[in-house]
C-alpha cells in the first residue's frame, strides 16, 4: 500500500506523468486494473465473478464499453445530451471550444470563467479576474493535459476516445459573488447521485474546496451511514429546496445505465448539471466497512459483456 501511494504521488508530478502513462499503456487493461485495485482496495478483485461495488465498477470498465459513454464523459458533448434529455436550462453556458490554448480569444471571454479540457477530470483552471489571470501558468497546465489520455491512469474506458479540446464555461457563483473582481466566492455544494439503471439510491454532498468530504444521504435526505474513506462534513448539509427535482433529473439522465454518478450544482435557486461519472473514484476507493462494499455491489446488475 505504501509503495502504491508513493507511485500515485509521482504520477501527479507533471515531469513524470507522460513517462508513467507511456509505460502504463503497455500493460493490458485487465492486468492493470487488477494491479491497481489490489494496491488501492487492499484485496484482489474477482473480475470473473464480481460481487462488491468496486469489483463491479472495474468489471464495467472492461466489459460495458458503450460508445454513448464516450459522448457522456466528454465535457462538451455531455452538454448536448443533457439539453436533449432534460432541457438546456440545466446546462452551464459554454463560452467557446478550441483545439489548442493559443486558439483561445480571451478578449471575447468575460472577466470570470472556467477553462477545462473535454477529456480530463479535475483539471479545471478558474479565472476570477482577467486582469490578474496567469495565462502562462494556465497554458502550461492545459497544454500538458492536452497531451495526456486520461484513460490510461485507471482504465476508465469512456475517456479513451474523447477528442482533446479546450472549453470555457461560465463560472458558477452565488448571486453577488462577482461584485468584487478577483475575489473568491464561497465554495459550492456539489450533489452527486449514485444511480442504478435509472434509479437514484444514494446521494453524497461534498464541497468544491481543497478538503474532500462525503456526506451520504438516501432519497428522503436521511443520513446514510456509508463510509467511503472520507470524513463527513460537520455540521450535516441542509436539504436543498430542489432536492426532489435533482433526484428526478438524475433518474432521467441515468436510464439504461448499470451505474452512473450524476452530479448537480444548485446555485441561486437554479439547478445546473455537473458531469457524468461512470466509475465513482475510478472504482478504487475502499469502504471503511468491507460489508458495505458487498451490500452496495448488490445494487449493480451487470449487463451482457460488450
PDB file of C-alpha atoms in Angstrom, residues 33-283:
ATOM      1  CA  UNK A  33      -6.928  -2.969 -13.315  1.00  0.00           C
ATOM      2  CA  UNK A  34      -6.191  -5.948 -11.081  1.00  0.00           C
ATOM      3  CA  UNK A  35      -2.825  -4.498 -10.064  1.00  0.00           C
ATOM      4  CA  UNK A  36      -4.120  -1.018  -9.248  1.00  0.00           C
ATOM      5  CA  UNK A  37      -7.202  -2.358  -7.450  1.00  0.00           C
ATOM      6  CA  UNK A  38      -5.075  -4.601  -5.250  1.00  0.00           C
ATOM      7  CA  UNK A  39      -2.901  -1.628  -4.285  1.00  0.00           C
ATOM      8  CA  UNK A  40      -5.775   0.721  -3.515  1.00  0.00           C
ATOM      9  CA  UNK A  41      -8.502  -1.582  -2.177  1.00  0.00           C
ATOM     10  CA  UNK A  42      -6.291  -3.973  -0.260  1.00  0.00           C
ATOM     11  CA  UNK A  43      -7.838  -7.110  -1.751  1.00  0.00           C
ATOM     12  CA  UNK A  44      -7.582  -8.990  -5.037  1.00  0.00           C
ATOM     13  CA  UNK A  45     -10.688  -8.222  -7.077  1.00  0.00           C
ATOM     14  CA  UNK A  46     -12.565 -11.012  -8.835  1.00  0.00           C
ATOM     15  CA  UNK A  47     -13.396  -9.919 -12.371  1.00  0.00           C
ATOM     16  CA  UNK A  48     -14.825 -13.312 -13.323  1.00  0.00           C
ATOM     17  CA  UNK A  49     -17.446 -13.327 -10.571  1.00  0.00           C
ATOM     18  CA  UNK A  50     -17.593  -9.755  -9.210  1.00  0.00           C
ATOM     19  CA  UNK A  51     -19.653  -9.191  -6.071  1.00  0.00           C
ATOM     20  CA  UNK A  52     -18.540  -5.976  -4.400  1.00  0.00           C
ATOM     21  CA  UNK A  53     -19.370  -2.454  -5.538  1.00  0.00           C
ATOM     22  CA  UNK A  54     -15.763  -1.795  -6.529  1.00  0.00           C
ATOM     23  CA  UNK A  55     -15.361  -5.170  -8.261  1.00  0.00           C
ATOM     24  CA  UNK A  56     -18.421  -4.477 -10.385  1.00  0.00           C
ATOM     25  CA  UNK A  57     -17.265  -0.978 -11.309  1.00  0.00           C
ATOM     26  CA  UNK A  58     -13.972  -2.408 -12.506  1.00  0.00           C
ATOM     27  CA  UNK A  59     -15.807  -5.162 -14.413  1.00  0.00           C
ATOM     28  CA  UNK A  60     -17.838  -2.435 -16.126  1.00  0.00           C
ATOM     29  CA  UNK A  61     -14.600  -0.738 -17.214  1.00  0.00           C
ATOM     30  CA  UNK A  62     -13.668  -3.856 -19.141  1.00  0.00           C
ATOM     31  CA  UNK A  63     -16.943  -5.243 -20.393  1.00  0.00           C
ATOM     32  CA  UNK A  64     -19.506  -2.448 -20.744  1.00  0.00           C
ATOM     33  CA  UNK A  65     -17.938  -0.284 -23.428  1.00  0.00           C
ATOM     34  CA  UNK A  66     -20.950   1.513 -24.826  1.00  0.00           C
ATOM     35  CA  UNK A  67     -19.921   4.212 -27.374  1.00  0.00           C
ATOM     36  CA  UNK A  68     -22.544   6.556 -25.902  1.00  0.00           C
ATOM     37  CA  UNK A  69     -20.495   6.728 -22.695  1.00  0.00           C
ATOM     38  CA  UNK A  70     -17.676   8.465 -24.576  1.00  0.00           C
ATOM     39  CA  UNK A  71     -20.019  11.316 -25.505  1.00  0.00           C
ATOM     40  CA  UNK A  72     -21.406  11.467 -21.976  1.00  0.00           C
ATOM     41  CA  UNK A  73     -17.911  11.720 -20.457  1.00  0.00           C
ATOM     42  CA  UNK A  74     -16.927  14.413 -22.988  1.00  0.00           C
ATOM     43  CA  UNK A  75     -17.425  17.728 -21.179  1.00  0.00           C
ATOM     44  CA  UNK A  76     -18.551  19.410 -24.402  1.00  0.00           C
ATOM     45  CA  UNK A  77     -20.733  16.651 -25.862  1.00  0.00           C
ATOM     46  CA  UNK A  78     -22.385  15.976 -22.496  1.00  0.00           C
ATOM     47  CA  UNK A  79     -23.988  19.415 -22.642  1.00  0.00           C
ATOM     48  CA  UNK A  80     -25.887  18.474 -25.788  1.00  0.00           C
ATOM     49  CA  UNK A  81     -27.029  15.140 -24.338  1.00  0.00           C
ATOM     50  CA  UNK A  82     -28.279  16.802 -21.148  1.00  0.00           C
ATOM     51  CA  UNK A  83     -30.032  19.560 -23.102  1.00  0.00           C
ATOM     52  CA  UNK A  84     -31.811  16.967 -25.246  1.00  0.00           C
ATOM     53  CA  UNK A  85     -32.915  14.840 -22.289  1.00  0.00           C
ATOM     54  CA  UNK A  86     -33.910  17.363 -19.644  1.00  0.00           C
ATOM     55  CA  UNK A  87     -33.570  20.826 -21.197  1.00  0.00           C
ATOM     56  CA  UNK A  88     -30.901  23.426 -21.905  1.00  0.00           C
ATOM     57  CA  UNK A  89     -31.860  25.413 -18.787  1.00  0.00           C
ATOM     58  CA  UNK A  90     -29.884  22.889 -16.725  1.00  0.00           C
ATOM     59  CA  UNK A  91     -26.681  23.261 -18.763  1.00  0.00           C
ATOM     60  CA  UNK A  92     -23.867  25.597 -17.716  1.00  0.00           C
ATOM     61  CA  UNK A  93     -23.374  28.136 -20.520  1.00  0.00           C
ATOM     62  CA  UNK A  94     -20.467  27.357 -22.803  1.00  0.00           C
ATOM     63  CA  UNK A  95     -18.322  30.314 -23.892  1.00  0.00           C
ATOM     64  CA  UNK A  96     -16.173  28.622 -26.522  1.00  0.00           C
ATOM     65  CA  UNK A  97     -14.385  25.488 -27.691  1.00  0.00           C
ATOM     66  CA  UNK A  98     -10.853  25.345 -29.130  1.00  0.00           C
ATOM     67  CA  UNK A  99      -8.264  22.860 -30.372  1.00  0.00           C
ATOM     68  CA  UNK A 100      -5.309  24.483 -28.575  1.00  0.00           C
ATOM     69  CA  UNK A 101      -4.637  27.058 -25.869  1.00  0.00           C
ATOM     70  CA  UNK A 102      -3.258  29.574 -28.370  1.00  0.00           C
ATOM     71  CA  UNK A 103      -6.569  29.487 -30.259  1.00  0.00           C
ATOM     72  CA  UNK A 104      -8.428  30.984 -27.277  1.00  0.00           C
ATOM     73  CA  UNK A 105      -9.577  34.565 -27.874  1.00  0.00           C
ATOM     74  CA  UNK A 106      -9.502  35.896 -24.330  1.00  0.00           C
ATOM     75  CA  UNK A 107     -10.885  39.251 -25.458  1.00  0.00           C
ATOM     76  CA  UNK A 108     -14.252  37.584 -26.083  1.00  0.00           C
ATOM     77  CA  UNK A 109     -14.404  35.993 -22.625  1.00  0.00           C
ATOM     78  CA  UNK A 110     -15.922  37.664 -19.548  1.00  0.00           C
ATOM     79  CA  UNK A 111     -13.834  38.630 -16.521  1.00  0.00           C
ATOM     80  CA  UNK A 112     -14.654  35.352 -14.738  1.00  0.00           C
ATOM     81  CA  UNK A 113     -14.788  31.929 -16.385  1.00  0.00           C
ATOM     82  CA  UNK A 114     -13.583  28.322 -16.153  1.00  0.00           C
ATOM     83  CA  UNK A 115     -11.211  26.607 -18.598  1.00  0.00           C
ATOM     84  CA  UNK A 116     -11.202  22.811 -18.813  1.00  0.00           C
ATOM     85  CA  UNK A 117     -10.237  20.047 -21.199  1.00  0.00           C
ATOM     86  CA  UNK A 118     -13.049  17.953 -22.624  1.00  0.00           C
ATOM     87  CA  UNK A 119     -11.247  14.639 -21.989  1.00  0.00           C
ATOM     88  CA  UNK A 120      -9.952  15.276 -18.474  1.00  0.00           C
ATOM     89  CA  UNK A 121     -11.137  15.054 -14.879  1.00  0.00           C
ATOM     90  CA  UNK A 122     -10.468  17.528 -12.053  1.00  0.00           C
ATOM     91  CA  UNK A 123      -8.193  19.721 -14.160  1.00  0.00           C
ATOM     92  CA  UNK A 124     -10.206  22.940 -14.392  1.00  0.00           C
ATOM     93  CA  UNK A 125      -8.490  26.340 -14.368  1.00  0.00           C
ATOM     94  CA  UNK A 126     -10.574  29.130 -12.823  1.00  0.00           C
ATOM     95  CA  UNK A 127     -10.232  32.764 -13.819  1.00  0.00           C
ATOM     96  CA  UNK A 128     -11.738  35.230 -11.349  1.00  0.00           C
ATOM     97  CA  UNK A 129     -10.237  38.351 -12.933  1.00  0.00           C
ATOM     98  CA  UNK A 130      -8.756  38.547 -16.441  1.00  0.00           C
ATOM     99  CA  UNK A 131      -6.504  41.436 -15.417  1.00  0.00           C
ATOM    100  CA  UNK A 132      -4.565  39.256 -12.984  1.00  0.00           C
ATOM    101  CA  UNK A 133      -5.113  35.875 -14.658  1.00  0.00           C
ATOM    102  CA  UNK A 134      -1.824  33.981 -15.031  1.00  0.00           C
ATOM    103  CA  UNK A 135      -2.100  32.877 -18.662  1.00  0.00           C
ATOM    104  CA  UNK A 136       1.395  31.367 -18.682  1.00  0.00           C
ATOM    105  CA  UNK A 137       0.542  29.030 -15.810  1.00  0.00           C
ATOM    106  CA  UNK A 138      -2.814  28.205 -17.386  1.00  0.00           C
ATOM    107  CA  UNK A 139      -1.162  27.481 -20.758  1.00  0.00           C
ATOM    108  CA  UNK A 140       1.354  25.158 -19.100  1.00  0.00           C
ATOM    109  CA  UNK A 141      -1.309  23.218 -17.229  1.00  0.00           C
ATOM    110  CA  UNK A 142      -3.781  22.998 -20.100  1.00  0.00           C
ATOM    111  CA  UNK A 143      -1.137  22.140 -22.698  1.00  0.00           C
ATOM    112  CA  UNK A 144       0.173  19.301 -20.556  1.00  0.00           C
ATOM    113  CA  UNK A 145      -3.350  17.948 -20.091  1.00  0.00           C
ATOM    114  CA  UNK A 146      -3.979  18.130 -23.839  1.00  0.00           C
ATOM    115  CA  UNK A 147      -1.120  15.672 -24.354  1.00  0.00           C
ATOM    116  CA  UNK A 148      -2.499  13.137 -21.881  1.00  0.00           C
ATOM    117  CA  UNK A 149      -5.015  10.355 -22.342  1.00  0.00           C
ATOM    118  CA  UNK A 150      -6.803  10.161 -19.000  1.00  0.00           C
ATOM    119  CA  UNK A 151      -7.943   6.614 -19.787  1.00  0.00           C
ATOM    120  CA  UNK A 152      -4.551   5.096 -19.042  1.00  0.00           C
ATOM    121  CA  UNK A 153      -4.453   6.303 -15.424  1.00  0.00           C
ATOM    122  CA  UNK A 154      -7.219   3.958 -14.177  1.00  0.00           C
ATOM    123  CA  UNK A 155      -8.544   2.410 -17.429  1.00  0.00           C
ATOM    124  CA  UNK A 156     -11.849   4.298 -17.294  1.00  0.00           C
ATOM    125  CA  UNK A 157     -12.827   3.431 -20.845  1.00  0.00           C
ATOM    126  CA  UNK A 158     -15.237   6.321 -21.656  1.00  0.00           C
ATOM    127  CA  UNK A 159     -12.294   8.759 -21.561  1.00  0.00           C
ATOM    128  CA  UNK A 160     -10.179   6.875 -24.100  1.00  0.00           C
ATOM    129  CA  UNK A 161     -11.598   8.218 -27.367  1.00  0.00           C
ATOM    130  CA  UNK A 162     -12.774  11.698 -26.350  1.00  0.00           C
ATOM    131  CA  UNK A 163     -11.416  14.363 -28.740  1.00  0.00           C
ATOM    132  CA  UNK A 164      -8.886  16.569 -26.956  1.00  0.00           C
ATOM    133  CA  UNK A 165     -10.328  20.097 -26.874  1.00  0.00           C
ATOM    134  CA  UNK A 166     -10.463  23.070 -24.528  1.00  0.00           C
ATOM    135  CA  UNK A 167     -13.705  24.705 -23.452  1.00  0.00           C
ATOM    136  CA  UNK A 168     -14.550  27.795 -21.447  1.00  0.00           C
ATOM    137  CA  UNK A 169     -17.662  27.747 -19.301  1.00  0.00           C
ATOM    138  CA  UNK A 170     -19.474  30.349 -17.274  1.00  0.00           C
ATOM    139  CA  UNK A 171     -18.199  30.420 -13.689  1.00  0.00           C
ATOM    140  CA  UNK A 172     -20.986  29.328 -11.358  1.00  0.00           C
ATOM    141  CA  UNK A 173     -21.250  31.547  -8.288  1.00  0.00           C
ATOM    142  CA  UNK A 174     -23.895  32.527  -5.815  1.00  0.00           C
ATOM    143  CA  UNK A 175     -25.601  35.848  -6.654  1.00  0.00           C
ATOM    144  CA  UNK A 176     -23.434  38.821  -5.691  1.00  0.00           C
ATOM    145  CA  UNK A 177     -20.202  36.801  -5.637  1.00  0.00           C
ATOM    146  CA  UNK A 178     -18.805  38.598  -8.684  1.00  0.00           C
ATOM    147  CA  UNK A 179     -19.301  42.071  -7.239  1.00  0.00           C
ATOM    148  CA  UNK A 180     -15.576  42.398  -6.465  1.00  0.00           C
ATOM    149  CA  UNK A 181     -13.326  41.229  -9.329  1.00  0.00           C
ATOM    150  CA  UNK A 182     -10.728  38.704  -8.265  1.00  0.00           C
ATOM    151  CA  UNK A 183     -12.460  37.741  -5.035  1.00  0.00           C
ATOM    152  CA  UNK A 184     -13.064  34.101  -4.332  1.00  0.00           C
ATOM    153  CA  UNK A 185     -16.653  33.116  -3.719  1.00  0.00           C
ATOM    154  CA  UNK A 186     -17.796  30.653  -1.088  1.00  0.00           C
ATOM    155  CA  UNK A 187     -17.366  27.008  -2.192  1.00  0.00           C
ATOM    156  CA  UNK A 188     -20.314  25.465  -3.999  1.00  0.00           C
ATOM    157  CA  UNK A 189     -22.098  22.372  -2.743  1.00  0.00           C
ATOM    158  CA  UNK A 190     -21.846  19.501  -5.222  1.00  0.00           C
ATOM    159  CA  UNK A 191     -24.709  16.960  -5.167  1.00  0.00           C
ATOM    160  CA  UNK A 192     -23.647  13.575  -6.546  1.00  0.00           C
ATOM    161  CA  UNK A 193     -26.356  10.969  -7.160  1.00  0.00           C
ATOM    162  CA  UNK A 194     -25.499   7.271  -7.333  1.00  0.00           C
ATOM    163  CA  UNK A 195     -27.892   5.864  -9.930  1.00  0.00           C
ATOM    164  CA  UNK A 196     -28.503   2.213 -10.744  1.00  0.00           C
ATOM    165  CA  UNK A 197     -30.312   1.544 -14.040  1.00  0.00           C
ATOM    166  CA  UNK A 198     -32.139   4.832 -13.816  1.00  0.00           C
ATOM    167  CA  UNK A 199     -32.914   4.609 -10.090  1.00  0.00           C
ATOM    168  CA  UNK A 200     -31.123   7.070  -7.791  1.00  0.00           C
ATOM    169  CA  UNK A 201     -30.450   5.305  -4.499  1.00  0.00           C
ATOM    170  CA  UNK A 202     -27.947   7.497  -2.662  1.00  0.00           C
ATOM    171  CA  UNK A 203     -26.552  10.974  -2.972  1.00  0.00           C
ATOM    172  CA  UNK A 204     -23.464  12.374  -1.394  1.00  0.00           C
ATOM    173  CA  UNK A 205     -22.840  16.043  -0.936  1.00  0.00           C
ATOM    174  CA  UNK A 206     -19.368  17.498  -0.965  1.00  0.00           C
ATOM    175  CA  UNK A 207     -17.862  20.964  -1.175  1.00  0.00           C
ATOM    176  CA  UNK A 208     -15.753  22.298  -4.034  1.00  0.00           C
ATOM    177  CA  UNK A 209     -12.709  23.056  -1.880  1.00  0.00           C
ATOM    178  CA  UNK A 210      -9.290  21.616  -1.094  1.00  0.00           C
ATOM    179  CA  UNK A 211     -10.748  19.263   1.519  1.00  0.00           C
ATOM    180  CA  UNK A 212     -12.775  16.234   0.475  1.00  0.00           C
ATOM    181  CA  UNK A 213     -15.950  15.381   2.377  1.00  0.00           C
ATOM    182  CA  UNK A 214     -18.577  12.774   1.627  1.00  0.00           C
ATOM    183  CA  UNK A 215     -21.900  13.089   3.418  1.00  0.00           C
ATOM    184  CA  UNK A 216     -24.181  10.350   2.096  1.00  0.00           C
ATOM    185  CA  UNK A 217     -27.975  10.602   2.187  1.00  0.00           C
ATOM    186  CA  UNK A 218     -30.801   8.372   0.985  1.00  0.00           C
ATOM    187  CA  UNK A 219     -33.523   9.581  -1.369  1.00  0.00           C
ATOM    188  CA  UNK A 220     -35.509  11.025   1.538  1.00  0.00           C
ATOM    189  CA  UNK A 221     -32.413  13.002   2.529  1.00  0.00           C
ATOM    190  CA  UNK A 222     -31.902  10.946   5.654  1.00  0.00           C
ATOM    191  CA  UNK A 223     -28.307  10.374   6.744  1.00  0.00           C
ATOM    192  CA  UNK A 224     -26.914   7.181   5.193  1.00  0.00           C
ATOM    193  CA  UNK A 225     -24.101   5.524   7.099  1.00  0.00           C
ATOM    194  CA  UNK A 226     -21.854   4.938   4.079  1.00  0.00           C
ATOM    195  CA  UNK A 227     -18.195   5.395   4.903  1.00  0.00           C
ATOM    196  CA  UNK A 228     -16.224   5.698   1.714  1.00  0.00           C
ATOM    197  CA  UNK A 229     -12.825   6.676   3.042  1.00  0.00           C
ATOM    198  CA  UNK A 230     -13.539  10.387   3.519  1.00  0.00           C
ATOM    199  CA  UNK A 231     -14.775  12.274   6.603  1.00  0.00           C
ATOM    200  CA  UNK A 232     -18.300  13.658   6.952  1.00  0.00           C
ATOM    201  CA  UNK A 233     -18.704  17.399   6.883  1.00  0.00           C
ATOM    202  CA  UNK A 234     -19.820  18.740  10.239  1.00  0.00           C
ATOM    203  CA  UNK A 235     -22.469  20.066  10.550  1.00  0.00           C
ATOM    204  CA  UNK A 236     -24.592  17.990   8.194  1.00  0.00           C
ATOM    205  CA  UNK A 237     -25.683  19.657   4.976  1.00  0.00           C
ATOM    206  CA  UNK A 238     -29.178  21.064   4.792  1.00  0.00           C
ATOM    207  CA  UNK A 239     -31.630  19.534   2.376  1.00  0.00           C
ATOM    208  CA  UNK A 240     -31.650  21.772  -0.724  1.00  0.00           C
ATOM    209  CA  UNK A 241     -35.037  23.063  -1.829  1.00  0.00           C
ATOM    210  CA  UNK A 242     -34.516  21.453  -5.240  1.00  0.00           C
ATOM    211  CA  UNK A 243     -33.532  18.021  -3.917  1.00  0.00           C
ATOM    212  CA  UNK A 244     -36.605  16.232  -5.280  1.00  0.00           C
ATOM    213  CA  UNK A 245     -36.158  17.877  -8.673  1.00  0.00           C
ATOM    214  CA  UNK A 246     -32.473  16.901  -8.818  1.00  0.00           C
ATOM    215  CA  UNK A 247     -33.449  13.320  -7.947  1.00  0.00           C
ATOM    216  CA  UNK A 248     -35.986  13.298 -10.787  1.00  0.00           C
ATOM    217  CA  UNK A 249     -33.466  14.673 -13.265  1.00  0.00           C
ATOM    218  CA  UNK A 250     -30.817  12.173 -12.161  1.00  0.00           C
ATOM    219  CA  UNK A 251     -33.266   9.336 -12.831  1.00  0.00           C
ATOM    220  CA  UNK A 252     -33.971  10.659 -16.321  1.00  0.00           C
ATOM    221  CA  UNK A 253     -30.292  11.074 -17.195  1.00  0.00           C
ATOM    222  CA  UNK A 254     -29.238   7.655 -15.901  1.00  0.00           C
ATOM    223  CA  UNK A 255     -31.847   5.488 -17.629  1.00  0.00           C
ATOM    224  CA  UNK A 256     -30.467   2.231 -19.004  1.00  0.00           C
ATOM    225  CA  UNK A 257     -27.031   2.552 -17.379  1.00  0.00           C
ATOM    226  CA  UNK A 258     -25.958  -0.095 -14.808  1.00  0.00           C
ATOM    227  CA  UNK A 259     -24.241   2.539 -12.682  1.00  0.00           C
ATOM    228  CA  UNK A 260     -23.520   6.210 -13.210  1.00  0.00           C
ATOM    229  CA  UNK A 261     -22.999   9.125 -10.870  1.00  0.00           C
ATOM    230  CA  UNK A 262     -24.933  12.218 -11.927  1.00  0.00           C
ATOM    231  CA  UNK A 263     -23.721  15.497 -10.418  1.00  0.00           C
ATOM    232  CA  UNK A 264     -25.580  18.770  -9.954  1.00  0.00           C
ATOM    233  CA  UNK A 265     -24.962  22.211  -8.539  1.00  0.00           C
ATOM    234  CA  UNK A 266     -27.760  24.269  -7.015  1.00  0.00           C
ATOM    235  CA  UNK A 267     -26.842  27.926  -7.382  1.00  0.00           C
ATOM    236  CA  UNK A 268     -29.015  30.992  -6.988  1.00  0.00           C
ATOM    237  CA  UNK A 269     -32.160  28.876  -6.905  1.00  0.00           C
ATOM    238  CA  UNK A 270     -31.257  27.091 -10.167  1.00  0.00           C
ATOM    239  CA  UNK A 271     -30.090  23.542 -10.883  1.00  0.00           C
ATOM    240  CA  UNK A 272     -27.064  23.014 -13.117  1.00  0.00           C
ATOM    241  CA  UNK A 273     -25.777  19.700 -14.417  1.00  0.00           C
ATOM    242  CA  UNK A 274     -22.172  18.983 -13.387  1.00  0.00           C
ATOM    243  CA  UNK A 275     -20.942  15.791 -15.023  1.00  0.00           C
ATOM    244  CA  UNK A 276     -21.432  12.067 -15.552  1.00  0.00           C
ATOM    245  CA  UNK A 277     -19.044   9.717 -13.751  1.00  0.00           C
ATOM    246  CA  UNK A 278     -19.281   6.037 -14.641  1.00  0.00           C
ATOM    247  CA  UNK A 279     -16.802   4.778 -12.046  1.00  0.00           C
ATOM    248  CA  UNK A 280     -17.009   6.694  -8.786  1.00  0.00           C
ATOM    249  CA  UNK A 281     -13.433   7.336  -7.621  1.00  0.00           C
ATOM    250  CA  UNK A 282     -12.384   5.030 -10.505  1.00  0.00           C
ATOM    251  CA  UNK A 283     -13.720   2.034  -8.557  1.00  0.00           C
TER     252      UNK A 283
END
